[in-house]
PDB file of C-alpha atoms and ligand atoms in Angstrom:
ATOM      1  CA  MET V   1     -26.974   8.479  25.702  1.00  0.00           C
ATOM      2  CA  ILE V   2     -23.922   6.927  23.383  1.00  0.00           C
ATOM      3  CA  LYS V   3     -21.026   5.330  25.440  1.00  0.00           C
ATOM      4  CA  LEU V   4     -17.607   5.181  24.831  1.00  0.00           C
ATOM      5  CA  THR V   5     -15.444   1.947  24.644  1.00  0.00           C
ATOM      6  CA  ASP V   6     -12.243   1.719  26.469  1.00  0.00           C
ATOM      7  CA  GLN V   7     -10.693   1.908  23.540  1.00  0.00           C
ATOM      8  CA  GLU V   8     -12.403   4.628  22.022  1.00  0.00           C
ATOM      9  CA  PHE V   9     -12.062   6.983  24.874  1.00  0.00           C
ATOM     10  CA  GLU V  10      -8.537   6.707  25.102  1.00  0.00           C
ATOM     11  CA  THR V  11      -8.357   7.990  21.374  1.00  0.00           C
ATOM     12  CA  LEU V  12      -9.808  11.058  22.203  1.00  0.00           C
ATOM     13  CA  THR V  13      -7.967  11.680  25.025  1.00  0.00           C
ATOM     14  CA  THR V  14      -5.178  11.212  24.132  1.00  0.00           C
ATOM     15  CA  PHE V  15      -5.447  13.394  21.034  1.00  0.00           C
ATOM     16  CA  VAL V  16      -7.198  15.915  23.164  1.00  0.00           C
ATOM     17  CA  LYS V  17      -3.600  15.811  25.425  1.00  0.00           C
ATOM     18  CA  ARG V  18      -1.660  15.703  22.510  1.00  0.00           C
ATOM     19  CA  ASN V  19      -2.412  18.764  20.851  1.00  0.00           C
ATOM     20  CA  TYR V  20      -3.616  20.611  23.257  1.00  0.00           C
ATOM     21  CA  GLY V  21      -2.945  20.003  27.319  1.00  0.00           C
ATOM     22  CA  ILE V  22      -6.334  19.030  27.844  1.00  0.00           C
ATOM     23  CA  ASN V  23      -5.979  15.728  30.633  1.00  0.00           C
ATOM     24  CA  LEU V  24      -9.282  14.145  29.880  1.00  0.00           C
ATOM     25  CA  GLU V  25      -8.846  10.802  31.364  1.00  0.00           C
ATOM     26  CA  LYS V  26     -10.637  11.165  34.438  1.00  0.00           C
ATOM     27  CA  LYS V  27     -13.722  13.233  32.299  1.00  0.00           C
ATOM     28  CA  ARG V  28     -15.167   9.942  30.401  1.00  0.00           C
ATOM     29  CA  VAL V  29     -19.109  11.016  32.021  1.00  0.00           C
ATOM     30  CA  LEU V  30     -17.764  14.714  31.072  1.00  0.00           C
ATOM     31  CA  LEU V  31     -16.586  13.795  27.317  1.00  0.00           C
ATOM     32  CA  GLU V  32     -20.215  11.088  26.538  1.00  0.00           C
ATOM     33  CA  GLY V  33     -21.956  14.290  27.814  1.00  0.00           C
ATOM     34  CA  ARG V  34     -20.797  16.907  26.043  1.00  0.00           C
ATOM     35  CA  LEU V  35     -20.196  15.498  23.301  1.00  0.00           C
ATOM     36  CA  ASN V  36     -23.534  13.369  22.830  1.00  0.00           C
ATOM     37  CA  SER V  37     -25.565  15.705  20.935  1.00  0.00           C
ATOM     38  CA  VAL V  38     -22.734  15.912  18.274  1.00  0.00           C
ATOM     39  CA  LEU V  39     -22.406  12.723  17.996  1.00  0.00           C
ATOM     40  CA  ILE V  40     -26.578  13.162  17.149  1.00  0.00           C
ATOM     41  CA  GLU V  41     -26.420  15.753  14.441  1.00  0.00           C
ATOM     42  CA  LYS V  42     -23.594  14.573  12.850  1.00  0.00           C
ATOM     43  CA  GLY V  43     -25.592  10.797  12.655  1.00  0.00           C
ATOM     44  CA  CYS V  44     -22.811   8.709  14.062  1.00  0.00           C
ATOM     45  CA  LYS V  45     -24.239   5.685  16.196  1.00  0.00           C
ATOM     46  CA  THR V  46     -20.984   5.144  18.397  1.00  0.00           C
ATOM     47  CA  PHE V  47     -18.030   7.882  19.036  1.00  0.00           C
ATOM     48  CA  SER V  48     -15.357   5.244  16.458  1.00  0.00           C
ATOM     49  CA  ASP V  49     -17.821   7.287  13.592  1.00  0.00           C
ATOM     50  CA  TYR V  50     -17.213  10.188  14.991  1.00  0.00           C
ATOM     51  CA  ILE V  51     -13.601   9.210  15.045  1.00  0.00           C
ATOM     52  CA  LYS V  52     -13.130   8.556  11.723  1.00  0.00           C
ATOM     53  CA  ILE V  53     -15.321  12.356  11.384  1.00  0.00           C
ATOM     54  CA  LEU V  54     -12.676  14.227  12.901  1.00  0.00           C
ATOM     55  CA  GLN V  55      -9.463  12.177  11.803  1.00  0.00           C
ATOM     56  CA  ALA V  56     -10.942  12.992   8.058  1.00  0.00           C
ATOM     57  CA  ASP V  57     -11.959  16.615   8.617  1.00  0.00           C
ATOM     58  CA  ARG V  58      -9.134  18.929   6.656  1.00  0.00           C
ATOM     59  CA  SER V  59     -11.141  22.245   7.230  1.00  0.00           C
ATOM     60  CA  GLY V  60     -10.465  22.608  11.241  1.00  0.00           C
ATOM     61  CA  ILE V  61     -14.068  22.675  11.126  1.00  0.00           C
ATOM     62  CA  GLU V  62     -14.771  19.563  13.070  1.00  0.00           C
ATOM     63  CA  LEU V  63     -12.287  20.214  15.570  1.00  0.00           C
ATOM     64  CA  SER V  64     -13.616  23.293  16.736  1.00  0.00           C
ATOM     65  CA  VAL V  65     -16.783  21.954  17.791  1.00  0.00           C
ATOM     66  CA  LEU V  66     -14.678  19.373  19.740  1.00  0.00           C
ATOM     67  CA  LEU V  67     -12.869  22.143  21.205  1.00  0.00           C
ATOM     68  CA  ASN V  68     -15.675  23.876  22.161  1.00  0.00           C
ATOM     69  CA  LYS V  69     -17.169  21.305  24.039  1.00  0.00           C
ATOM     70  CA  VAL V  70     -14.162  20.403  26.076  1.00  0.00           C
ATOM     71  CA  THR V  71     -12.682  23.460  27.108  1.00  0.00           C
ATOM     72  CA  THR V  72     -13.698  24.745  30.259  1.00  0.00           C
ATOM     73  CA  ASN V  73     -14.242  28.512  29.713  1.00  0.00           C
ATOM     74  CA  HIS V  74     -16.449  29.419  33.554  1.00  0.00           C
ATOM     75  CA  THR V  75     -14.770  33.082  34.015  1.00  0.00           C
ATOM     76  CA  PHE V  76     -16.168  36.834  35.247  1.00  0.00           C
ATOM     77  CA  PHE V  77     -15.293  39.661  36.017  1.00  0.00           C
ATOM     78  CA  MET V  78     -13.151  41.444  38.682  1.00  0.00           C
ATOM     79  CA  ARG V  79     -11.998  37.232  39.330  1.00  0.00           C
ATOM     80  CA  GLU V  80      -9.276  37.170  41.601  1.00  0.00           C
ATOM     81  CA  PRO V  81      -9.200  40.353  42.933  1.00  0.00           C
ATOM     82  CA  LYS V  82      -5.541  40.508  44.159  1.00  0.00           C
ATOM     83  CA  HIS V  83      -4.661  40.213  41.119  1.00  0.00           C
ATOM     84  CA  PHE V  84      -5.831  44.225  39.926  1.00  0.00           C
ATOM     85  CA  GLU V  85      -5.013  45.194  43.073  1.00  0.00           C
ATOM     86  CA  PHE V  86      -0.936  44.643  42.436  1.00  0.00           C
ATOM     87  CA  LEU V  87      -1.412  45.969  39.587  1.00  0.00           C
ATOM     88  CA  LYS V  88      -3.552  48.991  40.186  1.00  0.00           C
ATOM     89  CA  ASN V  89      -0.674  49.455  43.672  1.00  0.00           C
ATOM     90  CA  THR V  90       2.414  47.421  42.585  1.00  0.00           C
ATOM     91  CA  ILE V  91       3.138  47.412  39.271  1.00  0.00           C
ATOM     92  CA  LEU V  92       1.551  50.677  37.639  1.00  0.00           C
ATOM     93  CA  PRO V  93       3.355  52.323  39.854  1.00  0.00           C
ATOM     94  CA  GLU V  94       6.531  51.280  39.088  1.00  0.00           C
ATOM     95  CA  GLN V  95       5.787  52.001  35.026  1.00  0.00           C
ATOM     96  CA  GLU V  96       5.675  55.082  36.348  1.00  0.00           C
ATOM     97  CA  LYS V  97       9.200  55.704  37.377  1.00  0.00           C
ATOM     98  CA  ILE V  98      10.542  53.971  35.112  1.00  0.00           C
ATOM     99  CA  ASN V  99       9.110  52.876  31.573  1.00  0.00           C
ATOM    100  CA  THR V 100      10.209  56.157  29.783  1.00  0.00           C
ATOM    101  CA  ARG V 101       9.228  54.258  26.417  1.00  0.00           C
ATOM    102  CA  LYS V 102       5.568  54.761  27.776  1.00  0.00           C
ATOM    103  CA  GLN V 103       4.870  51.312  26.050  1.00  0.00           C
ATOM    104  CA  TYR V 104       3.532  47.759  28.596  1.00  0.00           C
ATOM    105  CA  ASN V 105       2.721  45.089  26.628  1.00  0.00           C
ATOM    106  CA  ILE V 106       0.426  42.298  28.428  1.00  0.00           C
ATOM    107  CA  TRP V 107      -1.132  38.732  27.093  1.00  0.00           C
ATOM    108  CA  SER V 108      -4.391  37.176  28.756  1.00  0.00           C
ATOM    109  CA  ALA V 109      -3.505  33.048  27.319  1.00  0.00           C
ATOM    110  CA  GLY V 110      -6.635  31.486  27.620  1.00  0.00           C
ATOM    111  CA  CYS V 111      -8.807  34.984  28.154  1.00  0.00           C
ATOM    112  CA  SER V 112     -12.504  32.692  26.974  1.00  0.00           C
ATOM    113  CA  VAL V 113     -15.081  35.252  26.969  1.00  0.00           C
ATOM    114  CA  GLY V 114     -12.814  38.273  27.203  1.00  0.00           C
ATOM    115  CA  ALA V 115     -13.457  39.238  31.525  1.00  0.00           C
ATOM    116  CA  GLU V 116      -9.924  39.046  32.726  1.00  0.00           C
ATOM    117  CA  VAL V 117      -8.447  41.014  29.904  1.00  0.00           C
ATOM    118  CA  TYR V 118     -11.362  43.463  30.061  1.00  0.00           C
ATOM    119  CA  THR V 119     -10.483  43.919  33.730  1.00  0.00           C
ATOM    120  CA  THR V 120      -7.371  44.412  33.562  1.00  0.00           C
ATOM    121  CA  ALA V 121      -8.106  46.724  30.412  1.00  0.00           C
ATOM    122  CA  MET V 122     -10.474  49.246  32.654  1.00  0.00           C
ATOM    123  CA  THR V 123      -8.242  48.058  35.947  1.00  0.00           C
ATOM    124  CA  LEU V 124      -5.011  50.380  32.922  1.00  0.00           C
ATOM    125  CA  HIS V 125      -8.513  53.415  32.428  1.00  0.00           C
ATOM    126  CA  ASP V 126      -9.275  53.502  36.239  1.00  0.00           C
ATOM    127  CA  TYR V 127      -5.532  54.486  37.262  1.00  0.00           C
ATOM    128  CA  PHE V 128      -4.137  56.085  34.436  1.00  0.00           C
ATOM    129  CA  GLY V 129      -7.861  58.326  33.571  1.00  0.00           C
ATOM    130  CA  VAL V 130      -6.927  60.529  30.800  1.00  0.00           C
ATOM    131  CA  LYS V 131      -2.910  60.599  31.081  1.00  0.00           C
ATOM    132  CA  LYS V 132      -3.749  56.274  29.935  1.00  0.00           C
ATOM    133  CA  SER V 133      -3.224  58.283  25.961  1.00  0.00           C
ATOM    134  CA  SER V 134       0.689  58.933  26.460  1.00  0.00           C
ATOM    135  CA  TRP V 135       1.047  55.694  26.193  1.00  0.00           C
ATOM    136  CA  ARG V 136       0.721  52.762  24.132  1.00  0.00           C
ATOM    137  CA  PHE V 137      -0.979  49.339  25.938  1.00  0.00           C
ATOM    138  CA  LYS V 138      -0.597  46.633  24.033  1.00  0.00           C
ATOM    139  CA  MET V 139      -2.828  43.570  25.162  1.00  0.00           C
ATOM    140  CA  LEU V 140      -3.655  40.728  22.911  1.00  0.00           C
ATOM    141  CA  ALA V 141      -6.585  37.454  24.561  1.00  0.00           C
ATOM    142  CA  THR V 142      -5.737  34.066  22.928  1.00  0.00           C
ATOM    143  CA  ASP V 143      -7.981  30.983  23.339  1.00  0.00           C
ATOM    144  CA  ILE V 144      -8.035  27.543  21.532  1.00  0.00           C
ATOM    145  CA  SER V 145     -11.918  28.298  21.106  1.00  0.00           C
ATOM    146  CA  GLN V 146     -13.412  30.455  18.569  1.00  0.00           C
ATOM    147  CA  ASN V 147     -16.651  30.020  20.281  1.00  0.00           C
ATOM    148  CA  VAL V 148     -15.241  31.822  23.757  1.00  0.00           C
ATOM    149  CA  LEU V 149     -13.303  35.057  21.120  1.00  0.00           C
ATOM    150  CA  GLY V 150     -16.607  35.405  19.292  1.00  0.00           C
ATOM    151  CA  LYS V 151     -18.111  36.513  22.591  1.00  0.00           C
ATOM    152  CA  ALA V 152     -14.819  38.134  24.093  1.00  0.00           C
ATOM    153  CA  LYS V 153     -15.035  40.380  20.551  1.00  0.00           C
ATOM    154  CA  GLU V 154     -18.895  40.946  21.272  1.00  0.00           C
ATOM    155  CA  GLY V 155     -17.915  41.451  24.462  1.00  0.00           C
ATOM    156  CA  ILE V 156     -21.975  41.293  25.531  1.00  0.00           C
ATOM    157  CA  TYR V 157     -22.354  39.655  29.514  1.00  0.00           C
ATOM    158  CA  GLN V 158     -25.309  38.496  31.107  1.00  0.00           C
ATOM    159  CA  GLU V 159     -25.556  40.302  34.559  1.00  0.00           C
ATOM    160  CA  ASP V 160     -23.711  37.577  36.436  1.00  0.00           C
ATOM    161  CA  LEU V 161     -20.616  38.310  35.258  1.00  0.00           C
ATOM    162  CA  ILE V 162     -20.600  41.063  36.195  1.00  0.00           C
ATOM    163  CA  LYS V 163     -21.985  40.950  39.421  1.00  0.00           C
ATOM    164  CA  ASP V 164     -18.770  41.872  40.597  1.00  0.00           C
ATOM    165  CA  VAL V 165     -18.099  45.026  38.982  1.00  0.00           C
ATOM    166  CA  SER V 166     -18.856  48.187  41.488  1.00  0.00           C
ATOM    167  CA  PRO V 167     -21.194  50.600  40.283  1.00  0.00           C
ATOM    168  CA  ALA V 168     -18.723  53.091  38.942  1.00  0.00           C
ATOM    169  CA  TRP V 169     -17.502  50.610  36.802  1.00  0.00           C
ATOM    170  CA  LYS V 170     -20.909  49.463  35.521  1.00  0.00           C
ATOM    171  CA  ASN V 171     -21.266  53.106  34.951  1.00  0.00           C
ATOM    172  CA  SER V 172     -18.054  53.861  32.728  1.00  0.00           C
ATOM    173  CA  TYR V 173     -17.150  50.447  31.048  1.00  0.00           C
ATOM    174  CA  PHE V 174     -20.791  49.040  30.136  1.00  0.00           C
ATOM    175  CA  LYS V 175     -23.907  49.840  28.290  1.00  0.00           C
ATOM    176  CA  LYS V 176     -26.928  48.250  28.997  1.00  0.00           C
ATOM    177  CA  LEU V 177     -28.234  46.840  26.094  1.00  0.00           C
ATOM    178  CA  PRO V 178     -32.385  46.527  24.972  1.00  0.00           C
ATOM    179  CA  ASP V 179     -32.155  43.060  26.593  1.00  0.00           C
ATOM    180  CA  GLY V 180     -30.682  43.550  30.071  1.00  0.00           C
ATOM    181  CA  GLN V 181     -26.949  42.384  29.389  1.00  0.00           C
ATOM    182  CA  TYR V 182     -24.506  44.573  29.463  1.00  0.00           C
ATOM    183  CA  GLN V 183     -21.878  45.651  27.274  1.00  0.00           C
ATOM    184  CA  VAL V 184     -18.576  46.470  27.110  1.00  0.00           C
ATOM    185  CA  GLN V 185     -17.967  50.167  25.910  1.00  0.00           C
ATOM    186  CA  ASP V 186     -16.010  50.415  22.548  1.00  0.00           C
ATOM    187  CA  SER V 187     -13.358  52.843  24.386  1.00  0.00           C
ATOM    188  CA  ILE V 188     -12.513  49.390  26.237  1.00  0.00           C
ATOM    189  CA  ARG V 189     -13.170  46.678  23.553  1.00  0.00           C
ATOM    190  CA  LYS V 190     -10.865  47.975  20.863  1.00  0.00           C
ATOM    191  CA  ASP V 191      -7.850  47.900  22.989  1.00  0.00           C
ATOM    192  CA  VAL V 192      -7.750  44.623  23.021  1.00  0.00           C
ATOM    193  CA  GLU V 193      -6.709  42.041  19.484  1.00  0.00           C
ATOM    194  CA  PHE V 194      -8.249  38.221  20.203  1.00  0.00           C
ATOM    195  CA  ARG V 195      -6.614  35.888  18.561  1.00  0.00           C
ATOM    196  CA  VAL V 196      -6.783  31.832  18.531  1.00  0.00           C
ATOM    197  CA  LEU V 197      -3.437  30.437  19.816  1.00  0.00           C
ATOM    198  CA  ASN V 198      -3.240  26.722  20.868  1.00  0.00           C
ATOM    199  CA  LEU V 199      -0.815  27.385  24.571  1.00  0.00           C
ATOM    200  CA  MET V 200       0.703  23.958  22.912  1.00  0.00           C
ATOM    201  CA  ASP V 201       2.499  25.485  20.464  1.00  0.00           C
ATOM    202  CA  ASN V 202       6.242  26.808  19.865  1.00  0.00           C
ATOM    203  CA  PHE V 203       4.674  30.773  20.753  1.00  0.00           C
ATOM    204  CA  THR V 204       7.138  33.025  19.397  1.00  0.00           C
ATOM    205  CA  PHE V 205       6.478  37.151  19.182  1.00  0.00           C
ATOM    206  CA  PRO V 206       7.090  39.996  17.956  1.00  0.00           C
ATOM    207  CA  THR V 207       7.409  41.930  20.710  1.00  0.00           C
ATOM    208  CA  LYS V 208       8.274  40.577  24.732  1.00  0.00           C
ATOM    209  CA  PHE V 209       5.223  40.650  27.606  1.00  0.00           C
ATOM    210  CA  ASN V 210       5.559  42.650  30.699  1.00  0.00           C
ATOM    211  CA  LEU V 211       2.176  41.054  31.925  1.00  0.00           C
ATOM    212  CA  ILE V 212       1.142  37.526  31.716  1.00  0.00           C
ATOM    213  CA  PHE V 213      -2.734  36.295  32.863  1.00  0.00           C
ATOM    214  CA  CYS V 214      -2.515  32.395  32.382  1.00  0.00           C
ATOM    215  CA  ARG V 215      -5.100  31.677  35.252  1.00  0.00           C
ATOM    216  CA  ASN V 216      -7.390  28.910  35.570  1.00  0.00           C
ATOM    217  CA  VAL V 217      -5.902  27.188  32.655  1.00  0.00           C
ATOM    218  CA  MET V 218      -3.520  24.891  33.249  1.00  0.00           C
ATOM    219  CA  ILE V 219      -5.179  23.090  36.110  1.00  0.00           C
ATOM    220  CA  TYR V 220      -6.278  20.784  33.400  1.00  0.00           C
ATOM    221  CA  PHE V 221      -3.006  20.160  32.278  1.00  0.00           C
ATOM    222  CA  ASP V 222      -0.804  17.968  33.615  1.00  0.00           C
ATOM    223  CA  GLN V 223       2.361  18.212  34.978  1.00  0.00           C
ATOM    224  CA  GLU V 224       5.442  17.861  32.722  1.00  0.00           C
ATOM    225  CA  THR V 225       2.584  20.218  30.357  1.00  0.00           C
ATOM    226  CA  ARG V 226       3.113  22.809  32.535  1.00  0.00           C
ATOM    227  CA  ASN V 227       6.117  23.352  33.258  1.00  0.00           C
ATOM    228  CA  GLN V 228       7.234  23.305  29.697  1.00  0.00           C
ATOM    229  CA  LEU V 229       4.067  26.031  29.046  1.00  0.00           C
ATOM    230  CA  ILE V 230       5.899  28.581  32.037  1.00  0.00           C
ATOM    231  CA  ASN V 231       9.604  27.755  30.460  1.00  0.00           C
ATOM    232  CA  ARG V 232       8.215  29.106  27.017  1.00  0.00           C
ATOM    233  CA  PHE V 233       6.211  31.914  29.335  1.00  0.00           C
ATOM    234  CA  TYR V 234       9.224  32.870  30.126  1.00  0.00           C
ATOM    235  CA  ASN V 235      11.238  33.452  26.735  1.00  0.00           C
ATOM    236  CA  VAL V 236       8.469  35.415  25.675  1.00  0.00           C
ATOM    237  CA  LEU V 237       8.823  38.535  29.584  1.00  0.00           C
ATOM    238  CA  GLU V 238      10.984  41.104  29.643  1.00  0.00           C
ATOM    239  CA  PRO V 239      13.563  41.010  32.310  1.00  0.00           C
ATOM    240  CA  GLY V 240      11.610  41.866  35.463  1.00  0.00           C
ATOM    241  CA  GLY V 241       7.663  41.024  33.338  1.00  0.00           C
ATOM    242  CA  TYR V 242       5.516  39.437  35.211  1.00  0.00           C
ATOM    243  CA  LEU V 243       3.177  36.110  35.105  1.00  0.00           C
ATOM    244  CA  PHE V 244       0.084  36.682  37.425  1.00  0.00           C
ATOM    245  CA  ILE V 245      -1.548  32.274  37.209  1.00  0.00           C
ATOM    246  CA  GLY V 246      -4.315  31.070  39.237  1.00  0.00           C
ATOM    247  CA  HIS V 247      -4.888  31.111  42.924  1.00  0.00           C
ATOM    248  CA  SER V 248      -5.440  27.299  42.707  1.00  0.00           C
ATOM    249  CA  GLU V 249      -2.373  26.876  40.529  1.00  0.00           C
ATOM    250  CA  THR V 250       1.882  26.087  41.539  1.00  0.00           C
ATOM    251  CA  ILE V 251       4.151  26.381  40.260  1.00  0.00           C
ATOM    252  CA  GLN V 252       6.939  23.875  40.390  1.00  0.00           C
ATOM    253  CA  ARG V 253       9.751  26.710  42.730  1.00  0.00           C
ATOM    254  CA  GLU V 254      12.764  24.354  42.604  1.00  0.00           C
ATOM    255  CA  THR V 255      12.825  24.115  38.965  1.00  0.00           C
ATOM    256  CA  THR V 256      11.665  27.310  37.667  1.00  0.00           C
ATOM    257  CA  LYS V 257      13.685  29.849  36.602  1.00  0.00           C
ATOM    258  CA  PHE V 258      11.101  32.902  37.963  1.00  0.00           C
ATOM    259  CA  ASN V 259      11.187  34.677  41.177  1.00  0.00           C
ATOM    260  CA  TYR V 260       8.377  34.269  43.552  1.00  0.00           C
ATOM    261  CA  ILE V 261       6.309  37.259  44.639  1.00  0.00           C
ATOM    262  CA  ALA V 262       3.441  36.564  45.875  1.00  0.00           C
ATOM    263  CA  PRO V 263       0.340  33.987  46.486  1.00  0.00           C
ATOM    264  CA  ALA V 264       0.172  33.142  42.480  1.00  0.00           C
ATOM    265  CA  ILE V 265       2.513  36.059  41.178  1.00  0.00           C
ATOM    266  CA  TYR V 266       5.731  35.575  40.158  1.00  0.00           C
ATOM    267  CA  ARG V 267       8.481  37.524  38.012  1.00  0.00           C
ATOM    268  CA  LYS V 268      11.417  37.501  35.855  1.00  0.00           C
ATOM    269  CA  GLU V 269      14.306  38.506  36.970  1.00  0.00           C
ATOM    270  CA  ALA V 270      15.112  42.096  36.472  1.00  0.00           C
TER     271      ALA V 270
HETATM  272  C1  LIG A   1     -11.721  28.359  32.656  1.00  0.00           C
HETATM  273  S1  LIG A   1     -10.887  29.203  31.357  1.00  0.00           S
HETATM  274  C2  LIG A   1     -10.994  30.973  32.154  1.00  0.00           C
HETATM  275  C3  LIG A   1     -10.179  32.072  31.870  1.00  0.00           C
HETATM  276  C4  LIG A   1      -9.367  33.167  32.400  1.00  0.00           C
HETATM  277  N1  LIG A   1      -8.622  33.240  32.287  1.00  0.00           N
HETATM  278  C5  LIG A   1     -10.099  33.658  33.967  1.00  0.00           C
HETATM  279  O1  LIG A   1      -9.538  32.768  34.824  1.00  0.00           O
HETATM  280  O2  LIG A   1     -10.778  33.750  34.352  1.00  0.00           O
HETATM  281  C6  LIG A   1     -10.179  28.393  30.569  1.00  0.00           C
HETATM  282  C7  LIG A   1      -9.741  28.718  28.990  1.00  0.00           C
HETATM  283  O3  LIG A   1      -8.914  28.440  28.567  1.00  0.00           O
HETATM  284  C8  LIG A   1      -9.045  27.928  27.876  1.00  0.00           C
HETATM  285  N2  LIG A   1      -6.905  26.615  26.686  1.00  0.00           N
HETATM  286  C9  LIG A   1      -7.359  25.568  27.413  1.00  0.00           C
HETATM  287  N3  LIG A   1      -6.185  24.388  26.922  1.00  0.00           N
HETATM  288  C10 LIG A   1      -5.857  25.821  26.255  1.00  0.00           C
HETATM  289  C11 LIG A   1      -4.739  25.337  24.574  1.00  0.00           C
HETATM  290  N4  LIG A   1      -4.311  24.532  24.940  1.00  0.00           N
HETATM  291  N5  LIG A   1      -4.692  26.815  24.371  1.00  0.00           N
HETATM  292  C12 LIG A   1      -5.367  28.079  24.939  1.00  0.00           C
HETATM  293  N6  LIG A   1      -6.754  27.511  25.507  1.00  0.00           N
HETATM  294  C13 LIG A   1      -6.822  26.737  26.322  1.00  0.00           C
HETATM  295  C14 LIG A   1      -9.698  27.133  27.619  1.00  0.00           C
HETATM  296  O4  LIG A   1     -10.227  27.149  26.518  1.00  0.00           O
HETATM  297  C15 LIG A   1     -10.511  28.091  28.251  1.00  0.00           C
HETATM  298  O5  LIG A   1     -11.187  29.238  27.762  1.00  0.00           O
END
């Protein structure tokens, strides 16, 4: 196993934190473990050799490989189900009353392989049924990892990722493939646009969102990075829009402009 020197560790962690927000200061063993196969494949004898390749690469491919290795992509369908209950029981009935334009924009930020955004799309289908066609739902799902976005677009999952999905939903929204995996039905997949986006970038969008999911992403960021990102989310939300974060994450209530609604649910003033 090729080991990191203190200097190499510092260079790599500073680079990843500055550009992608991910704090790897306590992840030395993880970094060594996950990157060793990459070093061997590239014929590098030391991490310094690898860092030189990274710095010289203009194609973006090396960076993409690094990001695929350092990101944690764990996710599953129906994760943190209280959010989907809140969507179904509070947000959607409210929208039916007040949203005369029948347009609703959702962003899954840090979407990994798509389980979160597809669970959202299924919740909308389930709630509206045939009435859904009279609405315009725009669903954007973004991540920095090209790997996970490729998988998300395909929408093919092992059974363990959909173990919390009810049999009725499995029947309606998935098709079982000959190899035993499950693929999300085209009718659900066509509603979602997947795109590479680094949450550290100063993002803007042509239209604002009504609901943003950013769950289990900010845990890897430090407090300052989190605060800045939460402000940027605030700016791209419609008044009255919601932000869902992971249940193990918090927003500092003293500094945020968001109103606290329920655990891991925040709202911009209407
Ligand atoms: C643990 S997954 C969370 C997936 C999903 N939101 C959920 O809660 O199940 C975290 C995702 O955040 C992505 N991520 C980490 N840093 C990011 C950044 N700077 N910009 C965009 N995505 C990022 C990772 O690539 C990873 O897919």
